[in-house]
């Protein structure tokens, strides 16, 4: 065993240029995407957030609605945010049209979209939209304009389909421009110095089970490297709540309310701890916990709080020379 | 009306459940849609109805609770041994047990049936039903484009859910069919999907390709031909050949599919069908809910009831929360935080309702059912917990 080192957040974020955030619907994937963006920018990386088709709204904590196809600045570099944070939205149709244009097929691209024949293309070659979105991400990676590209992947089941698309297409298409594109994307996905996947889950039964399944599929079928896993929505402990509850006497309205509220928090926390234990028992990945902030709508300040939590925990992970960052040593 | 009512707007869903024959549950991912659909179904069974609940992708524990095990896709080989078409009811049979309703026993007067959607089996069943010969059926079932279609054509899952819904609706074993849909933006595809396959196979591109006149494929004059060749350039000629074979094989079946699509459309647009929106009191799911409601409205449908799951429980009147604020006592600190959270959730829900249903303000209050479900401290994943939850809808 070599001497252990503490990781720092800047090293973690610089470990690969593409970080794909994946998880089941409703686990707060988008919140985590935005959090990672701030976390990385705050340690000096020029960071770009990418949302794909669907209802991702990475910009919403920053007061932005849907991001445009062209990169926009989300937060400029400041003294507290030494890198800058930008974002864009990649839609499959945009990516396909851009791809065809870049391959001398501009007129055809327009026609495919206009006639609706694009449905035939994507049915004949499933995953072509996903591949082209990934191809665009790869192009951004290669351009070096950003130090880190954070991708808000489609929800769980779809994330697998999304990330499997290049392998499927490389097989199906034989040769030609799409085959070449698929090979290039596969190369990126399979190289942990270029690309990692961060799974997000909640400390609840169904999301945990799904995270475990997705993790194994991603590693085994797709050959992706997993970063530490984010457990979102953790109820923070309140110091002394347990002993205060046991000491609580009385049957007044107040006492009853205090007792019920304390029991509720404790029961939910117990359930959460159980699920986190199950998760770490079944999945040898480090966990980063983000707390459930007492608000129903996270704003920019909340995202900064979560980003600080993330960076603080990343810097507590111990890595030795042989172990991966994601995997527990 | 039950004691579970938590606000004056809450009227339960009894009337809705008893007056409709189809309830479609819509909502974003992760808000407990499947659980809610199952609980509404139990509420129906408690009201004495024979209810079938069709679920698309239940979590394992919930599937077990409902006596459903994850579907396995039957191979085409199994399909071939089944005779096709006995008026739609053969579908389940051909598809194997997993696509068939299963009776779930419980303490209710009516009947509860669970059905898990098997997309591939349902689609294979449709092909079998409409194929004019075994040869045509086999050619399609073995075509690679067809096999892709079942997994990749946008809306195929939803189309098959709608088809299964139609079959269950026509089945006189059931008074009420409850459909649990896939998340958010796919759910809306349910409304569009029946027509989508027809449009897909009707496309004039294929008409050109499939034209019986020899040599047409070689004619450069047609714009459609350019598109066909463009597809070949992008995806390669093997895949293109598969596509052409598929459309060739599909000829003669399109009318059947069009008729069926129209039938499904009628059900989804009928007044017998109610749409229930399921959401949770958080910003992102409410945004998605706004989108869903807007899409429904564009299609001339409206939401009959909204269920907000995962509300922080009320331990103390929310408008009197201030008295606990700022305390150093851990018990008071905890209560204050939970009240604050509940208040934030109520505000968010209120504002979302205002946006979602602008017509529903004061004058018509009560027309839209709103049900707030409190977060449980333990997960709802067995029949007992589901039955308990069903009280919220009665």
Coordinates of C-alpha atoms in Angstrom, one line a residue, chain B residues 88-303:
Chain B
X88 CA -57.5 -8.1 -29.4
X89 CA -57.9 -10.4 -26.5
X90 CA -55.3 -12.7 -28.1
X91 CA -52.7 -10.2 -27.4
X92 CA -52.2 -11.0 -23.8
X93 CA -52.3 -14.7 -24.5
X94 CA -49.7 -14.4 -27.2
X95 CA -47.6 -12.2 -25.0
X96 CA -47.5 -14.6 -22.1
X97 CA -48.6 -14.1 -18.6
X98 CA -46.8 -10.9 -17.9
X99 CA -49.0 -8.9 -20.2
X100 CA -52.1 -10.5 -18.8
X101 CA -54.1 -9.0 -15.9
X102 CA -53.6 -10.7 -12.6
X103 CA -56.1 -10.7 -9.8
X104 CA -54.7 -9.1 -6.6
X105 CA -56.4 -10.2 -3.4
X106 CA -57.2 -7.8 -0.7
X107 CA -59.8 -6.5 1.7
X108 CA -62.1 -4.8 -0.7
X109 CA -65.5 -5.5 -2.2
X110 CA -64.5 -5.0 -5.8
X111 CA -61.6 -6.5 -7.7
X112 CA -58.1 -5.3 -8.3
X113 CA -56.2 -6.5 -11.3
X114 CA -52.6 -5.7 -12.1
X115 CA -51.1 -5.6 -15.6
X116 CA -47.6 -4.9 -16.5
X117 CA -47.0 -3.6 -20.0
X118 CA -44.8 -5.7 -22.2
X119 CA -44.1 -3.3 -25.1
X120 CA -42.6 -5.8 -27.5
X121 CA -45.2 -8.5 -26.9
X122 CA -48.0 -6.0 -27.4
X123 CA -46.5 -4.7 -30.7
X124 CA -45.8 -8.3 -31.9
X125 CA -49.4 -9.1 -31.0
X126 CA -50.7 -6.2 -33.2
X127 CA -48.5 -7.3 -36.1
X128 CA -49.9 -10.8 -35.7
X129 CA -53.4 -9.5 -35.6
X130 CA -53.1 -7.5 -38.8
X131 CA -50.8 -9.6 -40.9
X132 CA -52.6 -11.1 -43.8
X133 CA -50.4 -14.2 -43.8
X134 CA -47.9 -15.9 -41.6
X135 CA -45.3 -15.1 -44.1
X136 CA -46.0 -11.3 -43.8
X137 CA -46.1 -11.6 -40.0
X138 CA -42.7 -13.4 -39.8
X139 CA -41.1 -11.1 -42.3
X140 CA -42.0 -8.1 -40.2
X141 CA -41.2 -9.6 -36.8
X142 CA -37.8 -10.6 -38.0
X143 CA -37.0 -7.3 -39.7
X144 CA -34.3 -5.3 -38.0
X145 CA -36.0 -2.0 -38.5
X146 CA -39.1 -3.4 -36.9
X147 CA -37.1 -4.6 -33.9
X148 CA -35.5 -1.2 -33.6
X149 CA -38.9 0.4 -33.9
X150 CA -40.1 -1.2 -30.7
X151 CA -37.2 0.3 -28.7
X152 CA -36.4 3.6 -30.4
X153 CA -39.3 5.2 -32.3
X154 CA -40.3 8.0 -30.1
X155 CA -43.7 7.1 -28.6
X156 CA -43.6 3.4 -29.2
X157 CA -43.9 2.6 -25.5
X158 CA -46.7 5.0 -25.2
X159 CA -48.4 3.7 -28.2
X160 CA -48.3 0.2 -26.9
X161 CA -49.5 1.4 -23.5
X162 CA -52.4 3.1 -25.3
X163 CA -53.1 -0.1 -27.2
X164 CA -53.1 -2.2 -24.1
X165 CA -55.3 0.4 -22.5
X166 CA -57.8 0.0 -25.4
X167 CA -57.8 -3.8 -25.0
X168 CA -58.4 -3.5 -21.3
X169 CA -61.1 -0.9 -21.8
X170 CA -62.9 -3.2 -24.2
X171 CA -62.6 -6.1 -21.8
X172 CA -65.8 -6.5 -19.9
X173 CA -64.1 -8.0 -16.9
X174 CA -63.2 -4.4 -15.9
X175 CA -65.3 -1.3 -14.9
X176 CA -62.3 1.0 -14.7
X177 CA -58.8 1.0 -16.2
X178 CA -56.1 3.0 -14.5
X179 CA -53.0 3.8 -16.6
X180 CA -49.7 4.7 -15.0
X181 CA -47.6 6.4 -17.7
X182 CA -43.9 6.8 -18.2
X183 CA -42.4 10.1 -17.0
X184 CA -43.3 13.5 -18.1
X185 CA -42.5 14.3 -21.6
X186 CA -43.1 10.7 -22.7
X187 CA -46.5 10.7 -21.1
X188 CA -47.7 13.3 -23.5
X189 CA -46.6 11.0 -26.4
X190 CA -49.4 8.8 -25.2
X191 CA -51.9 11.2 -26.8
X192 CA -49.9 11.6 -30.0
X193 CA -48.5 8.1 -30.4
X194 CA -51.5 6.2 -31.9
X195 CA -51.2 8.4 -35.0
X196 CA -47.5 8.4 -35.1
X197 CA -47.0 4.9 -36.5
X198 CA -49.6 5.6 -39.2
X199 CA -47.8 8.8 -40.2
X200 CA -44.5 6.9 -40.1
X201 CA -45.7 4.3 -42.6
X202 CA -47.6 6.8 -44.6
X203 CA -44.7 9.0 -45.3
X204 CA -44.5 9.8 -49.0
X205 CA -40.8 8.9 -49.0
X206 CA -41.8 5.3 -48.6
X207 CA -44.6 5.6 -51.0
X208 CA -41.9 6.5 -53.6
X209 CA -39.7 3.7 -52.5
X210 CA -42.5 1.2 -52.5
X211 CA -43.9 2.3 -55.8
X212 CA -44.6 -0.9 -57.8
X213 CA -43.3 0.8 -61.0
X214 CA -39.8 -0.5 -61.7
X215 CA -37.1 2.0 -62.0
X216 CA -38.6 4.6 -59.8
X217 CA -35.9 4.2 -57.2
X218 CA -33.4 5.1 -59.9
X219 CA -35.3 8.2 -61.0
X220 CA -33.4 11.3 -59.8
X221 CA -36.3 13.6 -60.4
X222 CA -38.1 13.0 -57.2
X223 CA -37.3 14.9 -54.1
X224 CA -38.3 11.9 -52.0
X225 CA -35.7 9.8 -53.7
X226 CA -33.0 12.3 -52.7
X227 CA -34.1 11.9 -49.2
X228 CA -34.0 8.2 -49.4
X229 CA -30.5 8.3 -50.8
X230 CA -29.5 10.8 -48.1
X231 CA -30.7 8.4 -45.5
X232 CA -28.5 5.7 -47.1
X233 CA -25.5 8.1 -47.0
X234 CA -26.0 8.7 -43.3
X235 CA -26.9 5.3 -42.0
X236 CA -25.4 3.0 -44.6
X237 CA -27.1 0.9 -47.2
X238 CA -27.6 -2.2 -45.1
X239 CA -29.8 -0.3 -42.8
X240 CA -31.6 1.4 -45.6
X241 CA -32.3 -2.0 -47.2
X242 CA -33.9 -3.2 -43.9
X243 CA -36.0 -0.1 -43.9
X244 CA -37.2 -0.6 -47.5
X245 CA -38.0 -4.2 -46.7
X246 CA -40.0 -3.2 -43.6
X247 CA -42.2 -0.8 -45.5
X248 CA -42.6 -3.3 -48.3
X249 CA -43.7 -5.9 -45.8
X250 CA -46.0 -3.5 -44.0
X251 CA -48.1 -2.9 -47.1
X252 CA -51.7 -3.9 -46.6
X253 CA -51.6 -3.6 -42.9
X254 CA -51.7 0.2 -42.6
X255 CA -55.4 0.5 -42.8
X256 CA -55.8 -1.8 -39.8
X257 CA -53.3 0.3 -37.8
X258 CA -55.0 3.5 -38.8
X259 CA -58.4 2.2 -37.7
X260 CA -56.9 1.0 -34.4
X261 CA -55.2 4.4 -33.9
X262 CA -58.5 6.1 -34.4
X263 CA -60.2 3.9 -31.9
X264 CA -57.5 4.6 -29.2
X265 CA -57.8 8.3 -30.0
X266 CA -61.5 8.2 -29.3
X267 CA -60.9 6.6 -25.9
X268 CA -58.2 9.1 -24.9
X269 CA -60.4 12.0 -26.0
X270 CA -63.6 10.7 -24.6
X271 CA -65.3 12.2 -21.5
X272 CA -65.1 8.8 -19.9
X273 CA -61.4 9.3 -19.6
X274 CA -60.0 11.5 -16.8
X275 CA -56.4 12.8 -16.5
X276 CA -54.9 12.9 -13.1
X277 CA -51.7 14.9 -12.7
X278 CA -49.3 13.7 -10.1
X279 CA -46.5 15.9 -8.9
X280 CA -44.5 16.9 -5.8
X281 CA -43.9 20.2 -4.1
X282 CA -40.5 21.0 -5.6
X283 CA -39.6 23.5 -8.3
X284 CA -38.4 21.1 -11.0
X285 CA -41.4 18.7 -10.9
X286 CA -43.8 21.6 -10.8
X287 CA -42.1 23.1 -13.8
X288 CA -42.5 19.8 -15.6
X289 CA -46.1 19.7 -14.5
X290 CA -46.7 23.1 -16.0
X291 CA -45.4 21.8 -19.3
X292 CA -47.6 18.6 -19.1
X293 CA -50.7 20.6 -18.4
X294 CA -50.0 23.0 -21.2
X295 CA -49.5 20.1 -23.6
X296 CA -52.8 18.5 -22.5
X297 CA -54.6 21.8 -23.0
X298 CA -53.2 22.1 -26.5
X299 CA -54.7 18.7 -27.3
X300 CA -58.1 19.8 -25.9
X301 CA -57.8 17.8 -22.7
X302 CA -57.7 19.0 -19.1
X303 CA -56.6 17.6 -15.8

